[in-house]
XYZ file of C-alpha atoms in Angstrom:
418
model
C 100.677 104.850 87.325
C 99.323 104.998 90.873
C 100.737 101.545 91.609
C 104.121 102.562 90.205
C 104.199 105.764 92.242
C 103.121 104.010 95.413
C 105.648 101.208 94.995
C 108.508 103.613 94.225
C 107.693 105.743 97.293
C 107.590 102.649 99.513
C 110.915 101.357 98.162
C 112.532 104.761 98.615
C 111.176 105.047 102.165
C 112.461 101.574 103.108
C 115.838 102.400 101.552
C 116.084 105.625 103.599
C 114.908 103.848 106.749
C 117.596 101.197 106.314
C 120.387 103.747 106.081
C 119.004 105.697 109.036
C 119.086 102.512 111.101
C 122.503 101.535 109.738
C 124.180 104.879 110.397
C 122.464 106.120 113.551
C 121.465 102.983 115.422
C 123.471 99.900 114.474
C 126.994 101.068 113.681
C 129.792 101.146 116.168
C 132.458 103.436 114.689
C 134.850 102.971 117.606
C 138.305 102.036 116.393
C 139.548 98.462 116.988
C 141.014 97.836 120.413
C 144.494 97.279 118.948
C 144.665 100.929 117.867
C 143.515 102.468 121.150
C 145.992 105.021 122.378
C 147.933 105.109 119.095
C 148.274 108.086 116.747
C 145.263 106.718 114.832
C 143.008 106.945 117.900
C 140.963 110.182 117.610
C 140.883 110.416 121.396
C 144.616 111.203 121.271
C 144.220 114.283 119.049
C 140.578 115.401 119.518
C 138.863 116.709 122.608
C 135.485 115.385 123.784
C 133.497 118.053 121.920
C 135.346 117.418 118.663
C 134.718 113.685 119.001
C 131.001 114.261 119.543
C 130.716 116.723 116.639
C 132.637 114.401 114.322
C 130.282 111.518 115.002
C 127.157 113.675 114.626
C 128.290 115.464 111.483
C 129.613 112.301 109.799
C 126.374 110.415 110.401
C 124.241 113.269 109.056
C 126.516 113.820 106.044
C 126.605 110.108 105.201
C 122.844 109.769 105.584
C 122.219 112.706 103.226
C 124.646 111.201 100.720
C 122.855 107.853 100.572
C 119.389 109.421 100.561
C 120.199 111.945 97.833
C 121.838 109.443 95.458
C 118.519 107.783 94.440
C 116.482 110.975 94.913
C 117.340 112.208 91.423
C 116.520 108.765 89.979
C 113.167 108.972 91.741
C 112.483 112.369 90.126
C 113.282 111.014 86.649
C 111.138 107.918 87.244
C 108.125 109.938 88.371
C 108.578 112.465 85.558
C 108.432 109.626 83.039
C 105.399 107.748 84.352
C 103.222 110.852 84.883
C 103.833 111.851 81.265
C 105.882 114.941 82.052
C 108.673 113.916 79.702
C 106.300 113.313 76.805
C 104.626 116.685 77.376
C 107.980 118.506 77.572
C 109.120 116.869 74.338
C 105.968 118.050 72.593
C 106.420 121.592 73.912
C 110.064 121.693 72.783
C 109.394 120.356 69.283
C 106.457 122.730 68.885
C 108.613 125.738 69.829
C 111.228 125.136 67.092
C 112.111 122.765 64.272
C 115.870 122.904 64.990
C 116.777 119.707 66.859
C 119.758 121.278 68.676
C 117.508 124.016 70.090
C 114.810 121.448 70.900
C 117.296 119.511 73.007
C 118.414 122.702 74.727
C 114.852 123.721 75.614
C 113.976 120.247 76.815
C 117.103 119.851 78.924
C 116.880 123.371 80.370
C 113.387 122.793 81.772
C 114.225 119.270 82.924
C 117.366 120.550 84.715
C 115.437 123.426 86.247
C 112.769 121.025 87.537
C 115.353 118.708 89.120
C 117.205 121.627 90.710
C 114.045 123.229 92.102
C 112.873 119.940 93.632
C 116.371 119.205 95.018
C 116.961 122.735 96.320
C 115.411 122.236 99.800
C 117.683 119.248 100.456
C 120.740 121.091 99.105
C 119.829 124.043 101.319
C 119.519 121.736 104.319
C 122.947 120.253 103.596
C 124.435 123.760 103.372
C 122.820 124.806 106.653
C 124.151 121.684 108.382
C 127.681 122.459 107.161
C 127.292 125.990 108.517
C 126.036 124.791 111.877
C 129.044 122.484 112.295
C 131.432 125.243 111.163
C 132.601 123.306 108.115
C 131.148 125.817 105.690
C 131.896 129.505 106.189
C 130.230 130.627 102.974
C 127.770 133.516 103.000
C 124.281 132.696 101.742
C 124.528 134.994 98.724
C 127.841 133.480 97.685
C 126.447 129.955 98.096
C 123.435 130.794 95.922
C 125.767 132.342 93.337
C 127.760 129.081 93.195
C 124.530 127.123 92.713
C 123.558 129.351 89.783
C 127.015 128.987 88.198
C 126.800 125.215 88.707
C 123.417 125.115 87.035
C 124.449 126.987 83.910
C 127.872 125.333 83.530
C 126.310 121.866 83.851
C 123.423 122.840 81.593
C 125.672 124.108 78.793
C 127.985 121.088 78.914
C 125.121 118.598 79.125
C 123.191 120.394 76.371
C 126.095 119.848 73.982
C 126.517 116.224 75.043
C 122.801 115.374 74.882
C 122.352 117.105 71.513
C 125.217 115.067 70.054
C 123.994 111.900 71.774
C 120.450 112.090 70.381
C 121.739 112.966 66.921
C 123.771 109.739 67.060
C 120.817 107.728 68.393
C 118.645 108.884 65.475
C 121.281 108.199 62.835
C 122.858 105.002 64.203
C 120.245 102.999 66.094
C 122.526 100.019 66.744
C 125.929 101.711 67.083
C 125.145 105.053 68.693
C 126.641 103.943 72.011
C 129.996 103.174 70.341
C 130.198 106.500 68.512
C 129.125 108.348 71.653
C 131.938 106.630 73.540
C 134.493 107.541 70.859
C 133.449 111.198 70.964
C 133.480 111.267 74.767
C 137.243 110.653 74.828
C 138.438 113.923 73.215
C 135.633 115.849 74.931
C 136.712 114.612 78.389
C 140.364 115.415 77.667
C 139.350 118.886 76.492
C 137.455 119.499 79.735
C 140.454 118.349 81.786
C 142.676 120.719 79.801
C 140.474 123.798 80.256
C 139.332 123.110 83.830
C 142.236 124.874 85.637
C 142.141 128.010 83.489
C 138.444 128.427 82.608
C 136.119 126.393 84.840
C 137.797 126.568 88.277
C 138.200 130.384 88.238
C 134.421 130.717 87.868
C 134.098 129.659 91.504
C 137.253 130.915 93.217
C 140.083 133.391 92.889
C 143.500 131.872 92.150
C 146.765 133.731 92.610
C 150.473 132.821 92.941
C 151.477 131.522 96.362
C 152.522 134.466 98.518
C 155.023 132.483 100.607
C 157.880 132.399 98.083
C 160.163 130.249 100.241
C 157.481 127.572 100.489
C 156.788 127.896 96.763
C 160.464 127.345 96.028
C 160.492 124.117 98.065
C 157.317 122.815 96.414
C 158.627 123.639 92.934
C 161.842 121.750 93.706
C 159.657 118.671 94.335
C 157.767 119.392 91.110
C 161.013 119.678 89.177
C 162.088 116.244 90.410
C 158.764 114.914 89.095
C 159.055 116.756 85.749
C 155.848 118.689 86.358
C 155.749 121.680 83.965
C 154.919 124.288 86.626
C 156.487 127.691 87.211
C 154.177 128.700 90.038
C 152.256 127.228 92.930
C 148.770 128.686 93.117
C 146.877 129.651 96.233
C 143.082 129.668 96.182
C 140.928 131.668 98.562
C 138.758 128.939 100.109
C 138.533 130.305 103.651
C 135.480 132.336 102.614
C 133.715 129.062 101.867
C 135.053 126.364 104.181
C 137.314 125.445 107.071
C 138.245 122.137 105.416
C 141.743 121.547 104.019
C 142.886 120.519 100.556
C 145.643 120.721 97.944
C 145.885 119.211 94.481
C 147.625 119.007 91.118
C 145.123 119.520 88.314
C 145.004 119.777 84.541
C 147.049 118.085 81.842
C 149.947 119.193 79.685
C 150.857 122.865 79.781
C 147.731 123.629 81.807
C 148.903 121.597 84.825
C 148.563 123.540 88.062
C 149.709 122.963 91.625
C 147.096 124.410 93.964
C 146.919 124.957 97.730
C 143.836 126.046 99.634
C 144.553 129.022 101.896
C 142.966 127.067 104.767
C 145.724 124.475 104.364
C 148.346 127.193 104.498
C 146.807 128.700 107.633
C 146.250 125.500 109.614
C 149.197 123.231 108.750
C 152.909 123.574 109.395
C 155.366 123.834 106.522
C 156.451 120.190 106.910
C 152.839 119.025 106.824
C 152.152 121.117 103.711
C 155.236 119.710 102.004
C 154.061 116.164 102.724
C 150.630 116.892 101.236
C 152.169 118.462 98.135
C 154.581 115.534 97.756
C 151.540 113.250 97.906
C 149.824 115.180 95.102
C 153.026 115.179 93.058
C 153.197 111.417 93.595
C 149.936 111.051 91.680
C 151.530 112.880 88.757
C 154.742 110.844 88.874
C 152.875 107.529 88.922
C 150.608 108.672 86.055
C 147.459 108.161 88.091
C 145.584 110.723 86.024
C 146.200 108.670 82.878
C 145.324 105.437 84.654
C 142.120 107.173 85.704
C 141.435 108.149 82.100
C 141.991 104.542 81.006
C 139.619 103.329 83.718
C 137.041 105.890 82.626
C 137.328 104.663 79.028
C 136.672 101.068 80.073
C 133.778 101.916 82.387
C 132.154 104.345 79.948
C 132.445 101.795 77.116
C 130.718 99.112 79.178
C 128.255 101.603 80.674
C 127.105 103.057 77.355
C 126.665 99.580 75.901
C 124.575 98.500 78.892
C 122.470 101.666 78.628
C 121.916 100.950 74.933
C 120.702 97.428 75.714
C 118.600 98.456 78.704
C 116.937 101.397 76.966
C 115.887 99.202 74.053
C 114.578 96.543 76.433
C 112.668 99.000 78.635
C 111.122 100.946 75.737
C 110.114 97.723 73.948
C 108.478 96.193 77.032
C 107.332 99.153 79.105
C 107.399 102.075 76.681
C 103.682 102.761 77.140
C 104.125 102.766 80.924
C 106.922 105.371 80.694
C 105.163 107.279 77.882
C 108.174 106.742 75.571
C 107.543 105.521 72.019
C 111.091 105.363 70.654
C 114.555 105.411 72.206
C 115.372 108.244 69.785
C 112.605 110.442 71.238
C 113.699 113.264 73.533
C 111.184 111.923 76.037
C 113.601 109.029 76.705
C 116.252 111.403 78.097
C 115.190 110.992 81.763
C 115.438 107.225 81.253
C 118.982 107.635 79.902
C 119.958 109.829 82.888
C 118.283 107.424 85.318
C 120.240 104.446 83.971
C 123.458 106.479 83.830
C 123.081 107.462 87.483
C 122.319 103.929 88.613
C 125.236 102.380 86.726
C 127.594 105.079 88.021
C 126.549 104.288 91.581
C 126.926 100.537 91.023
C 130.430 100.991 89.608
C 131.574 103.383 92.373
C 132.893 100.641 94.741
C 135.261 99.363 92.039
C 136.399 102.894 91.190
C 136.917 103.663 94.876
C 138.947 100.486 95.389
C 141.384 101.439 92.609
C 141.519 105.026 93.872
C 142.324 103.914 97.431
C 145.213 101.842 96.092
C 146.522 104.882 94.195
C 146.174 107.125 97.250
C 148.208 104.714 99.338
C 150.888 104.635 96.642
C 150.983 108.451 96.648
C 151.306 108.448 100.453
C 154.279 106.087 100.217
C 155.854 108.252 97.520
C 155.447 111.345 99.727
C 157.020 109.579 102.703
C 160.008 108.630 100.579
C 160.341 112.138 99.148
C 159.974 114.060 102.434
C 161.401 111.451 104.822
C 159.060 112.859 107.448
C 156.391 110.328 108.551
C 155.650 112.362 111.670
C 154.522 115.312 109.532
C 152.341 112.909 107.518
C 150.586 111.603 110.630
C 150.089 115.131 111.979
C 148.614 116.304 108.655
C 146.097 113.436 108.639
C 145.089 114.203 112.206
C 144.551 117.855 111.296
C 142.553 116.871 108.191
C 140.273 114.816 110.415
C 139.882 117.573 112.984
C 139.312 120.396 110.472
C 136.746 118.503 108.412
C 135.148 116.538 111.280
C 136.036 113.413 109.317
C 135.639 109.940 110.741
C 138.835 108.036 111.357
C 137.061 104.670 111.110
C 133.853 104.979 109.018
C 131.174 102.277 108.681
C 131.872 99.601 106.068
C 129.172 100.676 103.587
C 130.318 104.283 103.790
C 133.868 103.271 102.938
C 132.660 100.898 100.210
C 130.528 103.452 98.353
C 132.054 106.816 99.305
C 135.733 106.589 100.122
C 138.112 107.239 97.249
C 140.914 107.481 99.873
C 141.930 104.941 102.507
C 140.341 105.700 105.859
C 142.363 107.951 108.143
C 142.828 104.978 110.477
C 144.441 103.028 107.637
C 146.582 105.945 106.462
C 147.915 106.816 109.906
C 148.478 103.141 110.674
C 150.502 102.233 107.575
C 152.547 105.422 107.841
C 153.218 104.548 111.478
C 154.396 101.117 110.349
C 156.715 102.782 107.817
C 158.141 104.967 110.570
C 158.883 101.888 112.706
C 160.766 100.276 109.825
């Protein structure tokens, strides 16, 4: 156990040291010489202070992202090898004979442990966002969101883990397949209820107050056959200075949403371009392509987890204090493997997403016939969120679900020239 702990700490330290060196010491994020002085050059639309803050904030944010990704895996790994998972399973099964309640008790305390250990880093991230004027959220409101997050995630995961371990106990060789089949309707259900039940837990939504703008956006939506009678405005200025807009939900629960920060900081033409972009996703059925991609990845992922869990428990079960895959004590191992496989698959998911985002940009250009507004909106997105125009390669590879702002401004500029 001591060797395992020592080795894991060393590996984690080297991993963090690498990304510190990569982000703060070795990377030159200056844009290529060919783009100097163009609309994609941040020096043409940011002042010296904004350029400095963007570089500082982006490096810190990216470093925290890469360091926090394996932090939760590290917690699960340590919890397993010190016997915490075995002890928590015993406590849960002693408290009640009802397996559904056992899973709930086990997962509640495991979630609470992870959240308590992670809280200082989450707090640091929040304070950094405040210091760079990205977040505007009051401390009490931020804590309230964390509590809502905890209980929403706990309740959803409790249901999923209870069903999962029931399947593992009943179908030792096919549980992964049945879990995958059940995940499909459950995911669609969550997508259906998200706009009307989950999102309002965090923010207040109300019909867009600018009726002339709403009329123009709804005319775009009508062309795209989006079943929407209203455009919704959400009060995000109490939480952030960043900008966003989106189309969410499926079927009759589809909603077109604008952040109030977007309304305050962008011109009408820029807002119309952004909304046309979001409508483009709907028109090109990107949400359904995303669902199909999720089905493929989750099918492969659950099968790999099934194989890996059997292998690990058979060979190193005594090391991790796990006797059977069907034991609740194996849950941290399941979550550890799920997190690792999700991270490994993220570059492929991001690549497909970047292609879709470019397609939506092109759709919006065609619909609005206003490439200048598109370029201006991207520049304002960069300035408001202190976002890098030309991020380091590994950051783009693992984090960016959108093309970089350099790429977006550049290909829209090329469209304008044509």
